[in-house]
Tab-separated table of C-alpha atoms and ligand atoms in Angstrom:
chain	number	residue	atom	x	y	z
A	1	MET	CA	144.018	47.147	-8.549
A	2	SER	CA	143.994	49.090	-5.306
A	3	LEU	CA	141.668	49.504	-2.359
A	4	THR	CA	139.880	52.833	-2.109
A	5	CYS	CA	138.002	53.797	1.049
A	6	VAL	CA	134.568	55.050	-0.033
A	7	ALA	CA	132.227	55.077	2.983
A	8	LYS	CA	131.609	54.054	6.576
A	9	LEU	CA	129.587	50.932	7.310
A	10	SER	CA	127.702	52.862	10.004
A	11	GLU	CA	126.513	55.325	7.330
A	12	LEU	CA	124.719	52.659	5.280
A	13	ARG	CA	121.100	51.855	6.013
A	14	GLU	CA	119.779	48.368	5.459
A	15	GLY	CA	117.653	48.222	2.317
A	16	ARG	CA	118.755	51.651	1.035
A	17	GLY	CA	121.431	52.350	-1.523
A	18	ARG	CA	124.188	54.893	-1.134
A	19	VAL	CA	125.903	56.384	-4.154
A	20	VAL	CA	129.606	57.205	-4.127
A	21	SER	CA	131.863	58.659	-6.794
A	22	VAL	CA	135.346	57.303	-7.293
A	23	GLY	CA	137.289	58.839	-10.146
A	24	ASP	CA	135.029	58.642	-13.191
A	25	LYS	CA	132.862	55.873	-11.700
A	26	THR	CA	129.559	56.296	-9.881
A	27	ILE	CA	128.919	53.272	-7.695
A	28	ALA	CA	125.904	52.165	-5.675
A	29	LEU	CA	126.558	50.494	-2.310
A	30	PHE	CA	123.969	48.254	-0.675
A	31	ARG	CA	124.091	46.835	2.835
A	32	ARG	CA	122.608	43.414	3.601
A	33	GLY	CA	123.282	42.715	7.276
A	34	ASP	CA	127.048	42.670	7.650
A	35	ARG	CA	127.618	42.303	3.890
A	36	VAL	CA	128.057	45.219	1.497
A	37	HIS	CA	127.765	44.954	-2.274
A	38	ALA	CA	128.903	47.474	-4.847
A	39	ILE	CA	127.588	47.780	-8.399
A	40	ASP	CA	127.650	50.448	-11.060
A	41	ASN	CA	125.011	53.059	-10.290
A	42	THR	CA	123.997	53.474	-13.929
A	43	CYS	CA	121.284	51.182	-15.236
A	44	PRO	CA	122.221	49.742	-18.645
A	45	HIS	CA	118.661	50.275	-19.941
A	46	VAL	CA	118.616	54.090	-20.213
A	47	ASN	CA	120.888	55.188	-17.371
A	48	GLY	CA	118.487	55.123	-14.406
A	49	PRO	CA	120.037	55.560	-10.934
A	50	LEU	CA	120.205	52.064	-9.426
A	51	GLY	CA	121.369	53.445	-6.077
A	52	GLU	CA	117.918	55.033	-5.667
A	53	GLY	CA	116.125	51.753	-6.309
A	54	ASP	CA	114.285	49.623	-3.775
A	55	LEU	CA	116.106	46.574	-2.471
A	56	GLU	CA	114.233	43.300	-2.054
A	57	GLY	CA	116.517	40.537	-0.852
A	58	ASP	CA	119.547	40.653	-3.123
A	59	TRP	CA	117.588	42.388	-5.918
A	60	VAL	CA	117.528	46.101	-6.583
A	61	ALA	CA	114.802	47.476	-8.842
A	62	CYS	CA	115.754	50.383	-11.075
A	63	PRO	CA	113.469	53.287	-10.082
A	64	TRP	CA	112.742	54.217	-13.705
A	65	HIS	CA	111.396	51.063	-15.397
A	66	LYS	CA	111.852	48.419	-12.692
A	67	TRP	CA	114.454	46.203	-14.307
A	68	ARG	CA	115.889	44.214	-11.410
A	69	PHE	CA	119.562	43.476	-10.839
A	70	ASP	CA	121.204	40.986	-8.501
A	71	ILE	CA	123.504	43.078	-6.296
A	72	THR	CA	125.787	40.063	-5.747
A	73	THR	CA	126.388	39.329	-9.443
A	74	GLY	CA	125.167	42.381	-11.359
A	75	LEU	CA	122.947	40.200	-13.556
A	76	CYS	CA	119.620	41.514	-14.824
A	77	GLU	CA	116.607	39.342	-14.002
A	78	ARG	CA	114.605	40.215	-17.128
A	79	HIS	CA	117.491	40.209	-19.607
A	80	PRO	CA	120.137	37.636	-18.611
A	81	SER	CA	122.561	38.916	-21.244
A	82	VAL	CA	122.574	42.348	-19.535
A	83	SER	CA	124.518	43.133	-16.393
A	84	VAL	CA	126.157	45.903	-14.428
A	85	ALA	CA	129.702	45.798	-13.114
A	86	CYS	CA	130.262	44.537	-9.557
A	87	TYR	CA	133.218	45.590	-7.446
A	88	PRO	CA	134.905	43.601	-4.670
A	89	VAL	CA	134.239	45.122	-1.252
A	90	ALA	CA	136.529	44.991	1.765
A	91	ILE	CA	135.238	45.884	5.227
A	92	ASP	CA	137.705	46.751	7.970
A	93	GLY	CA	135.936	47.831	11.140
A	94	ASP	CA	133.697	50.671	10.030
A	95	GLU	CA	135.587	51.336	6.821
A	96	ILE	CA	134.306	50.164	3.437
A	97	SER	CA	136.813	49.964	0.634
A	98	LEU	CA	136.406	48.969	-2.982
A	99	GLU	CA	138.867	47.187	-5.184
A	100	LEU	CA	138.917	49.225	-8.380
B	201	FES	S1	116.575	52.969	-16.876
B	201	FES	FE1	116.635	51.292	-15.546
B	201	FES	S2	114.990	50.050	-16.145
B	201	FES	FE2	114.959	51.705	-17.522
């Protein structure tokens, strides 16, 4: 496991996702106040882009068919056996790093 700097905190808008690519992973970042959460960008239903979904509280709705995922746990609201990967986030000043 190592920390990889992926974005600046000042670049993230509250309530909007930001998609970053790290190696072969595509990850959606979401800012909630001074917290940042990172989940896989790819919806496990049929690969919708979660980073383009609307955020409501800690829930992001996939823009394609509206399955909702908890950005803090990756769990799907409608199908509890389904989830997306979550990645630990470290914030140092304006720098956001992921533990991958
Ligand atoms: S692709 Fe995400 S809900 Fe269908």
